[in-house]
Short mmCIF file of C-alpha atoms in Angstrom, two decimals:
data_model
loop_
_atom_site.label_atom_id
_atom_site.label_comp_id
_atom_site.label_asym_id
_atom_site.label_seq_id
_atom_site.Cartn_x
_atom_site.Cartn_y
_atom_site.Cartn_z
CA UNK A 483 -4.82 -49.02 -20.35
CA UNK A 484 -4.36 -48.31 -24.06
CA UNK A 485 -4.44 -44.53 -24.88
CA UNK A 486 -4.72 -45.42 -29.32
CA UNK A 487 -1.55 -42.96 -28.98
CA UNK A 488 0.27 -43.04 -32.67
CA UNK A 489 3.35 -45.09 -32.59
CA UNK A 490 6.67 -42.91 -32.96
CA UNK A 491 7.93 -44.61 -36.01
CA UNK A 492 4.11 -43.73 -37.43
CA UNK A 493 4.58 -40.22 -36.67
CA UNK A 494 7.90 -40.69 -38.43
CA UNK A 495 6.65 -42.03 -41.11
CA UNK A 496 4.27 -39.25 -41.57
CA UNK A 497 7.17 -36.69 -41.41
CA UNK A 498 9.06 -38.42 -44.26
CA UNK A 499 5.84 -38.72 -46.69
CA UNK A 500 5.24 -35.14 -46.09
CA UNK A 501 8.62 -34.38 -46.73
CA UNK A 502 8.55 -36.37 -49.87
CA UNK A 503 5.06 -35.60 -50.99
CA UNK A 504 5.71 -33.42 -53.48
CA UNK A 505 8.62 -35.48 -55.13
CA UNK A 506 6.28 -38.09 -55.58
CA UNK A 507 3.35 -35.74 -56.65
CA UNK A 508 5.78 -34.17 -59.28
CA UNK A 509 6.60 -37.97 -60.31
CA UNK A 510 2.90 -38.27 -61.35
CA UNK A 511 0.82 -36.98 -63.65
CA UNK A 512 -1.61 -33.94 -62.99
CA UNK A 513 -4.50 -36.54 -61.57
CA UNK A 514 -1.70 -38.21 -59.29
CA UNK A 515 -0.90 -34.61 -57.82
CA UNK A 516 -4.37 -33.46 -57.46
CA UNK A 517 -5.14 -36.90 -55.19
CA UNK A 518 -2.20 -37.30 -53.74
CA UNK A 519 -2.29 -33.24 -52.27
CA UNK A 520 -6.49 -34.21 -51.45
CA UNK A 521 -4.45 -37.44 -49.38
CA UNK A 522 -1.81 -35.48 -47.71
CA UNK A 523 -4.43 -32.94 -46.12
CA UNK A 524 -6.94 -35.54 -45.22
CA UNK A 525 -3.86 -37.40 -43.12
CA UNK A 526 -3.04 -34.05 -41.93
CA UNK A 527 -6.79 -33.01 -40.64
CA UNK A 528 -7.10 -36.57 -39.35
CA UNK A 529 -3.66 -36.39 -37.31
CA UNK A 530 -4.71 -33.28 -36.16
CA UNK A 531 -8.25 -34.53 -34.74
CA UNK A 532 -6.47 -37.85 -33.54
CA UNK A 533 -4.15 -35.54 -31.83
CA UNK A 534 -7.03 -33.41 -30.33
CA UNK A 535 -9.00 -36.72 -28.84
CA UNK A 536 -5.59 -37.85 -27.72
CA UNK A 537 -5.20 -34.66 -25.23
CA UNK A 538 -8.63 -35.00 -24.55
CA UNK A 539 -7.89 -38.75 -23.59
CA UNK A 540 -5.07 -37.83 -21.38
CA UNK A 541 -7.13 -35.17 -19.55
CA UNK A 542 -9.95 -37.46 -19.13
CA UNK A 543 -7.76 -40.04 -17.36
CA UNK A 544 -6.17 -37.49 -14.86
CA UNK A 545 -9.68 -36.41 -14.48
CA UNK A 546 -10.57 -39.90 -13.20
CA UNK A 547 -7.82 -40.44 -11.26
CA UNK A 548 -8.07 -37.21 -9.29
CA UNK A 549 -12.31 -38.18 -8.97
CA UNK A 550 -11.70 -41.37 -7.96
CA UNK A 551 -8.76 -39.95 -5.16
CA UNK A 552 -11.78 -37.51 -4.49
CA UNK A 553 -14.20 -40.58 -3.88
CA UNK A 554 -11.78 -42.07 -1.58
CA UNK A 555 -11.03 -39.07 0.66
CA UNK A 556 -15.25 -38.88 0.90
CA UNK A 557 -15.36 -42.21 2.09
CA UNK A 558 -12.91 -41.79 4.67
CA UNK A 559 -14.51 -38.89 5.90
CA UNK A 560 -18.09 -40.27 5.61
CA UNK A 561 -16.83 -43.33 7.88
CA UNK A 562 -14.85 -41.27 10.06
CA UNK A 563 -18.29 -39.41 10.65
CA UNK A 564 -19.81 -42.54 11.88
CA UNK A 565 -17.98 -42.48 15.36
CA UNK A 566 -18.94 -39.11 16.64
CA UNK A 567 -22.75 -40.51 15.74
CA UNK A 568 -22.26 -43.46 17.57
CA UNK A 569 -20.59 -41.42 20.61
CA UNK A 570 -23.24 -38.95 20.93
CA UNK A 571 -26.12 -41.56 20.78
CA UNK A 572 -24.21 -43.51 23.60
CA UNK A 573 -23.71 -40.71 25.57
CA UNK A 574 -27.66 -39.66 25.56
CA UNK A 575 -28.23 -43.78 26.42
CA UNK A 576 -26.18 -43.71 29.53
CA UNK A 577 -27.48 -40.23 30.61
CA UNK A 578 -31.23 -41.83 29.96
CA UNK A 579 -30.01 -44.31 33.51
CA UNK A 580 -29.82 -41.29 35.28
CA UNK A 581 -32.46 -41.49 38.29
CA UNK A 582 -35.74 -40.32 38.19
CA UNK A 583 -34.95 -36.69 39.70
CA UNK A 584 -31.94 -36.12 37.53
CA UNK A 585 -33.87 -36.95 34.35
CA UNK A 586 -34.05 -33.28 32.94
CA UNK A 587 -33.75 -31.95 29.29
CA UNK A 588 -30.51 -29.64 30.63
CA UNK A 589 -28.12 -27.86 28.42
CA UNK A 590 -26.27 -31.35 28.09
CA UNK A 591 -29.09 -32.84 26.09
CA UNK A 592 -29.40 -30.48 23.77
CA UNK A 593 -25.68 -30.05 22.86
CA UNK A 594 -25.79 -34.01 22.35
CA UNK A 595 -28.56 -34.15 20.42
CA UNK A 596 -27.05 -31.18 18.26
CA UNK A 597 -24.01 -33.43 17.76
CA UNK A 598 -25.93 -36.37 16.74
CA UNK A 599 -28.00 -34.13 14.02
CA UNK A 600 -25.04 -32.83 12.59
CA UNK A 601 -23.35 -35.94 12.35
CA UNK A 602 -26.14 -37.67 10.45
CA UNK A 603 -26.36 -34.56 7.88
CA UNK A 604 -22.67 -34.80 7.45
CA UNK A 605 -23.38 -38.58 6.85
CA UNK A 606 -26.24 -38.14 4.87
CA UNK A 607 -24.24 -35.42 2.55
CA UNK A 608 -21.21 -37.29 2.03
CA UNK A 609 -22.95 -40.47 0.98
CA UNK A 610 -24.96 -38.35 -1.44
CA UNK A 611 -21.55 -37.36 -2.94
CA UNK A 612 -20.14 -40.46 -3.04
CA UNK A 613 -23.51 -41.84 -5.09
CA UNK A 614 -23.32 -38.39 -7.24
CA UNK A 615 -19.07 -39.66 -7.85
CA UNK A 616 -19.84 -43.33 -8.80
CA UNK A 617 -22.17 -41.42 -11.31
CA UNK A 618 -19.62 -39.67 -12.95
CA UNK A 619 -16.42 -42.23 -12.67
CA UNK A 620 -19.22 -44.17 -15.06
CA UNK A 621 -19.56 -41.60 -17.36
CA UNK A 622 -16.04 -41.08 -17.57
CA UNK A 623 -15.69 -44.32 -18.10
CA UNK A 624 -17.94 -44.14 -21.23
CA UNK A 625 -16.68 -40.97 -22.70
CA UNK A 626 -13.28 -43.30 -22.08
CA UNK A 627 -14.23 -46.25 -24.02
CA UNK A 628 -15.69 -43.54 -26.62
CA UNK A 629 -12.14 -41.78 -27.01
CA UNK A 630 -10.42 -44.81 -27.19
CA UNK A 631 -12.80 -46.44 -30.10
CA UNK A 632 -12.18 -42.96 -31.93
CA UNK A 633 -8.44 -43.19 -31.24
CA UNK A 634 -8.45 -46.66 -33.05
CA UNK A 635 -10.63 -45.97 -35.50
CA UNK A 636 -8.35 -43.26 -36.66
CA UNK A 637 -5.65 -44.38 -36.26
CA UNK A 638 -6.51 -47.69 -38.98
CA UNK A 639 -7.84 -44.39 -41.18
CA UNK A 640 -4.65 -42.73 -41.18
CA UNK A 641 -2.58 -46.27 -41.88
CA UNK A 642 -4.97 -46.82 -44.37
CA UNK A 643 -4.84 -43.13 -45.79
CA UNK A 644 -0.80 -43.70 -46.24
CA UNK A 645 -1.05 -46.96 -47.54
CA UNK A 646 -3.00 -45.31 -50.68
CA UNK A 647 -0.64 -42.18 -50.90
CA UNK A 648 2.23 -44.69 -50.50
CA UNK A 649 0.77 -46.38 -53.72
CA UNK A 650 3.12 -46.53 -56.87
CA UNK A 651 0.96 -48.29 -59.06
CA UNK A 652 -2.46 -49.27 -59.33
CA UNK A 653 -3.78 -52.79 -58.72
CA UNK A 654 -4.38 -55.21 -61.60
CA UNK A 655 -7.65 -55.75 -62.25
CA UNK A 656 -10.56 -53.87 -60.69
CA UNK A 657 -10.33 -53.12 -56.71
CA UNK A 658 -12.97 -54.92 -54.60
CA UNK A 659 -15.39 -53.05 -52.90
CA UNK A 660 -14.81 -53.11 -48.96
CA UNK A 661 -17.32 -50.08 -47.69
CA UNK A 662 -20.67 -51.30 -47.09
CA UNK A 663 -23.59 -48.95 -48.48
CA UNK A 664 -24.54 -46.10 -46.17
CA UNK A 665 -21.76 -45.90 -43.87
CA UNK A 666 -20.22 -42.89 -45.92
CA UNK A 667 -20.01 -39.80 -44.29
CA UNK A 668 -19.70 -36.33 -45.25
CA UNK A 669 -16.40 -34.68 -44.37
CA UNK A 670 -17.96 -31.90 -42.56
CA UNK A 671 -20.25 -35.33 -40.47
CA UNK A 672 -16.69 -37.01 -39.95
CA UNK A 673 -15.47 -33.49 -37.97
CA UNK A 674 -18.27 -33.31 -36.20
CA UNK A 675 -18.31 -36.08 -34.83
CA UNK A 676 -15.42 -35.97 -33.35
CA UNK A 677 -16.14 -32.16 -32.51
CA UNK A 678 -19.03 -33.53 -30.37
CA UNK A 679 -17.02 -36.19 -28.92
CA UNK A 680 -14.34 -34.06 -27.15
CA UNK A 681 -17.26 -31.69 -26.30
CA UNK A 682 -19.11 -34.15 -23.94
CA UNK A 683 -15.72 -35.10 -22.49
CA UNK A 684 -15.37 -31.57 -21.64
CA UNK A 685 -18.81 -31.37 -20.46
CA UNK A 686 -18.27 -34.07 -17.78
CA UNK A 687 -14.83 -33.37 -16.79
CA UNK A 688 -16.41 -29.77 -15.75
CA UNK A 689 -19.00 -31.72 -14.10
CA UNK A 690 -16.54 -33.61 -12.26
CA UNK A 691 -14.05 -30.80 -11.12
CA UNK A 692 -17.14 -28.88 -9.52
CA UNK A 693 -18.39 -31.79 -8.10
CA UNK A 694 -14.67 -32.40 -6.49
CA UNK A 695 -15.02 -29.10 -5.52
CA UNK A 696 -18.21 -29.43 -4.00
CA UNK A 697 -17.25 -32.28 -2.20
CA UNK A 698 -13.83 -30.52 -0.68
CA UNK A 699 -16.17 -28.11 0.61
CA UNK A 700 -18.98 -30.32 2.24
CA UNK A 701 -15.97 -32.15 3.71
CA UNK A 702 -14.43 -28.97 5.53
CA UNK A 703 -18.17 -27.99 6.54
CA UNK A 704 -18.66 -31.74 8.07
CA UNK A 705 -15.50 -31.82 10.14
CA UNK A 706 -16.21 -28.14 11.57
CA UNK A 707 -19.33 -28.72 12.51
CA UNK A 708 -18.55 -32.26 14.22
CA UNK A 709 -15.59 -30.41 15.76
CA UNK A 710 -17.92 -27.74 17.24
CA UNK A 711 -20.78 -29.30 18.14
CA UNK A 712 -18.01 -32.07 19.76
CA UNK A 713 -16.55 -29.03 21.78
CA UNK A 714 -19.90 -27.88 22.57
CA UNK A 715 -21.25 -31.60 24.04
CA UNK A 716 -17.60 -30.98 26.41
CA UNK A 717 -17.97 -27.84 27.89
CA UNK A 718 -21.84 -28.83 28.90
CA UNK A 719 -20.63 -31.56 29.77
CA UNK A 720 -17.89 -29.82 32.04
CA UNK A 721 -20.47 -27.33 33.22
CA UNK A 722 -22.70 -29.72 34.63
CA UNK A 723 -20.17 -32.32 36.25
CA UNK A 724 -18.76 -29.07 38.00
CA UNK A 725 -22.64 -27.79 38.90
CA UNK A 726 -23.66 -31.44 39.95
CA UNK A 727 -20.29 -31.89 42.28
CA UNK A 728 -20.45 -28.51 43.58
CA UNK A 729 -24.62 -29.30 44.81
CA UNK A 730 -23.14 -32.67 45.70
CA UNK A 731 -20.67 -30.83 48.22
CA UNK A 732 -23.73 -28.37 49.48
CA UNK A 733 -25.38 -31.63 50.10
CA UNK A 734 -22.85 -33.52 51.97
CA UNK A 735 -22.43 -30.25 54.39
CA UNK A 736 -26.12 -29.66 54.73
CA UNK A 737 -26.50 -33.61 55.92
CA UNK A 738 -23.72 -33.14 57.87
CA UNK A 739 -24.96 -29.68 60.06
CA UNK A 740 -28.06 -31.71 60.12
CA UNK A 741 -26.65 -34.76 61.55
CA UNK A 742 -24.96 -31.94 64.31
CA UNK A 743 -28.50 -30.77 65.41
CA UNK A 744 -30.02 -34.51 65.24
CA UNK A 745 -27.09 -35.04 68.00
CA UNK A 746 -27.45 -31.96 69.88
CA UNK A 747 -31.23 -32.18 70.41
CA UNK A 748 -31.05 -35.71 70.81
CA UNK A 749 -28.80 -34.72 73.83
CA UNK A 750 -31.15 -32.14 75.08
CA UNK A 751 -34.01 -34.43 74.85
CA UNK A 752 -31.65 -37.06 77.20
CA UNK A 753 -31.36 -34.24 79.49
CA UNK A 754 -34.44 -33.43 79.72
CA UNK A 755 -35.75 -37.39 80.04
CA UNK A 756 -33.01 -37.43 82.88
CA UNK A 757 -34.89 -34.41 84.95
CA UNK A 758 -38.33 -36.19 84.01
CA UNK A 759 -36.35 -39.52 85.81
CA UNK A 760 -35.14 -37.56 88.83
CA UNK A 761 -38.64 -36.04 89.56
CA UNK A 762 -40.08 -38.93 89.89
CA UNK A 763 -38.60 -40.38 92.95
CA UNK A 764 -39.19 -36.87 95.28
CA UNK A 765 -42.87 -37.31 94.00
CA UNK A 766 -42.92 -40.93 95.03
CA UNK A 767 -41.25 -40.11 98.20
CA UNK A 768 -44.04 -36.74 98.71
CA UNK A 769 -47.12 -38.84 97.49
CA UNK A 770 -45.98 -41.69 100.16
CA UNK A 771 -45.71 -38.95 103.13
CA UNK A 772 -49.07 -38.23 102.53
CA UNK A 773 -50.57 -41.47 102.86
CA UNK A 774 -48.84 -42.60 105.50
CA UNK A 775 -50.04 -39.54 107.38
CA UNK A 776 -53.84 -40.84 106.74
CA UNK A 777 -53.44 -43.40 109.00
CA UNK A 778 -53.49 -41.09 111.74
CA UNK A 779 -56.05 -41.49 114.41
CA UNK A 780 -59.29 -39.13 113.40
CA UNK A 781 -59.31 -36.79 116.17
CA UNK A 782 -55.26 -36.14 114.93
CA UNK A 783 -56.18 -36.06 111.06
CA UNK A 784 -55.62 -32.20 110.14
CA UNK A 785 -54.87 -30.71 107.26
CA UNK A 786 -52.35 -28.76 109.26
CA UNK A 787 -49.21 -26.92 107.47
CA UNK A 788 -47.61 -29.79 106.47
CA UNK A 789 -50.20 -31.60 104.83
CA UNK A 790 -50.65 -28.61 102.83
CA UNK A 791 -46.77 -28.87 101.87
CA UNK A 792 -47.00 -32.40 100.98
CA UNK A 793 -49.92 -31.19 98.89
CA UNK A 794 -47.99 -28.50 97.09
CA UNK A 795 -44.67 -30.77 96.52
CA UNK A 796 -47.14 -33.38 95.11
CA UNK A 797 -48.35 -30.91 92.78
CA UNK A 798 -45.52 -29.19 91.53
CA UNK A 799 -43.24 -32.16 90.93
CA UNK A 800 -46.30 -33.09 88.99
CA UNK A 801 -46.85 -30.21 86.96
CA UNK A 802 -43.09 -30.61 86.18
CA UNK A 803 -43.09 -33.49 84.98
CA UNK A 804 -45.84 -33.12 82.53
CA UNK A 805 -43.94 -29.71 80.98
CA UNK A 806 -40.83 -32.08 80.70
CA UNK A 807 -42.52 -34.65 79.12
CA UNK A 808 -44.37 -32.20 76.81
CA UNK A 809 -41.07 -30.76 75.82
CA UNK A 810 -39.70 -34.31 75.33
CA UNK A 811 -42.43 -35.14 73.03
CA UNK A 812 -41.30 -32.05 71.06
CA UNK A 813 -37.69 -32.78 70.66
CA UNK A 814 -38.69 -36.22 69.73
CA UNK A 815 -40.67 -34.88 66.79
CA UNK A 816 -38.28 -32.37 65.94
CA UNK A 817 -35.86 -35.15 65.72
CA UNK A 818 -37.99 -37.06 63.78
CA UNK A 819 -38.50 -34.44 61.05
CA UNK A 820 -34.51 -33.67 61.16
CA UNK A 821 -34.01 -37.67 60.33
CA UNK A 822 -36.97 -36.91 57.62
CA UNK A 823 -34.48 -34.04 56.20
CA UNK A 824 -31.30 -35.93 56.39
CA UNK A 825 -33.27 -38.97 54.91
CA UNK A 826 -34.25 -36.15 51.41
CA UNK A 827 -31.06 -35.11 51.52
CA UNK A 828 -29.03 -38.38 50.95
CA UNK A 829 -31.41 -39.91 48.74
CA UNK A 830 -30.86 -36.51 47.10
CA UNK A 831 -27.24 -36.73 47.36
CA UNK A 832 -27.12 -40.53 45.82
CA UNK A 833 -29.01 -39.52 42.25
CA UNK A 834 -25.98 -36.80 42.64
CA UNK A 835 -23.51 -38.94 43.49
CA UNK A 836 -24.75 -41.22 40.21
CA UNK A 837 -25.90 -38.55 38.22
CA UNK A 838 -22.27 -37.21 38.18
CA UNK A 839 -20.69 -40.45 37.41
CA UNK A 840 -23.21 -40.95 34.52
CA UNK A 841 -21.88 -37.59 33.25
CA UNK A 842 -18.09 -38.41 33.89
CA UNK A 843 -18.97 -41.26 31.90
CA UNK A 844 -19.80 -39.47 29.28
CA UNK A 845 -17.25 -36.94 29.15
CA UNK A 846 -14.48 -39.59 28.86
CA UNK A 847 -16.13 -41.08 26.10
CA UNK A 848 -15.81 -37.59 24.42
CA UNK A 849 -12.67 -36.81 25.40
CA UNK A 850 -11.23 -40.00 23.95
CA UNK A 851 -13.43 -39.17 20.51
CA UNK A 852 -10.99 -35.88 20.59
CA UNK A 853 -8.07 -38.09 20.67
CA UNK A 854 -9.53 -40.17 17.62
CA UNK A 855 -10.68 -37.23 15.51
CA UNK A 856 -7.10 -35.52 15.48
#
């Protein structure tokens, strides 16, 4: 890049016709002094403001360099930004396969959906920095080219400035006019110019330090927050994988004491089909006895004690067997709503069972975003 920096040997040069200035000004006549002093301090204020837009040059290009380093480290951070986003809205997509029971907005939820806000304002601040930066690496880039065409521009002034002073006699015949019409300026118009130039350079390199600044600080702000609200997503996360195993557990004991009392009544209710069983052949074996004893000739048929014993056995096995099979009816329906209950509770325990690995799921992808994001 070309700076318009004066040439050592120009500077030189410079040094010597000051030096010998006034040797050649007391060489001349009164005129020749008088122009040649009006040349001397004209070189002088021009080195000076050639000098001034140099510096202001120099800055300007550190400026961009540390804007544009500025730039970059935004960009990293606004991509770097795009992987907690993408983490977060994969973790609420494999939590929305949860079943039907499990499908609650829990503490998990919101600390996910907290992470994927904050990642798309982080996103959505950094990208408006790195728009605001490409703004102002273009304006440096004009006040640039600007300092550079003044640098030039003076710098032909000044060699033209010495090639007068450095005159020792006129030229023959009368000097051709080079200056178009209206292009003169005023001294004072000449400063000022330059005056405003290195002004607006100023202006935008302030611009651009506090918008470096600004952007430091929305860069800190966006990895805390993705750091907390990342920390935040984990220890829901952790909270519920240890609530949904520990209810898991509870479930697996609670089918398995029912399963205990399915067996144990189921072994009662044998027991009790077993005494229904062994009824029936003493009231088989009574009910027979009794008709067999009708056949009796008439003037024989009494009802006589034992008749009236038959009668009684009859009746009593009889009246046992219904309570057994009443109670057996019982048992059987208890069972039946025990299988009911054990039937809840492992359906219950399966949307657990995948509700947890859903989460575990989720946890790892966090846990490897950690190892990313250090």
């Amino acid at each position: 890049m070309t700076t318009g920096r004066c040439q050592p040997s120009t500077r030189c040069d410079l040094t010597v016709l000051g030096g010998s200035l006034a040797d050649r000004s007391r060489a001349r006549g009164g005129g020749g002094r008088s122009s040649s002093s009006a040349l001397e301090r004209n070189i002088q204020d021009a080195q000076n403001l050639k000098q001034r837009v140099e510096d202001q040059l120099e800055l300007l290009l550190r400026e961009t360099a540390a804007l544009e380093d500025e730039a970059a480290h935004s960009e990293a951070t606004h991509e770097k930004m795009k992987d907690p986003l993408v983490v977060a809205e994969e973790n609420l997509q494999v939590r929305r396969k949860r079943p039907a029971r499990e499908l609650t907005r829990d503490a998990v939820e919101r600390a996910l959906n907290e992470q994927v806000a904050g990642a798309k304002h982080a996103i959505r601040m950094l990208g408006g920095v790195l728009d605001a930066c490409d703004t102002e690496l273009a304006r440096l880039k004009v006040c640039r080219e600007k300092l550079e065409e003044d640098i030039d521009h003076k710098r032909v002034a000044l060699e033209v400035d010495m090639e007068a002073l450095n005159m020792e006699s006129g030229w023959e015949g009368e000097a051709k006019e080079k200056r178009a019409s209206g292009t003169v300026a005023l001294p004072h118009m000449w400063r000022q110019r330059t005056e405003n130039l290195v002004e607006e350079c100023e202006r935008t390199r302030a611009t651009c330090e506090r918008l470096r600044a600004k952007s430091r600080a929305i860069q800190e702000e966006a990895i805390v927050v993705e750091r907390e609200t990342r920390e935040a997503a984990l220890r829901a996360l952790q909270r519920k994988c240890e609530e949904t195993a520990r209810l898991r557990d509870e479930l697996e004991a609670s089918i398995a004491n029912v399963s205990a009392e399915v067996a144990s009544m189921e072994a009662a209710r044998a027991s009790v089909e077993q005494s229904m069983n062994d009824k029936h052949g003493p009231l088989a074996l009574a009910k027979s006895r009794l008709s067999v004893r009708t056949s009796k000739p008439g003037a024989e048929t009494v009802r006589d004690a034992a008749e009236r014993q038959l009668e009684r056995e009859v009746g009593d096995l009889e009246h046992s067997i219904r309570k057994l099979h009443v109670e057996m009816q019982r048992q059987t329906s208890d069972i039946a709503r025990l299988d009911q209950t054990r039937a809840q509770l492992e359906a219950d325990l399966r949307d657990k069972s995948d509700a947890l690995a859903l989460d575990q799921e989720c946890e790892a992808l966090q846990n490897e975003l950690t190892d990313r994001m250090k």
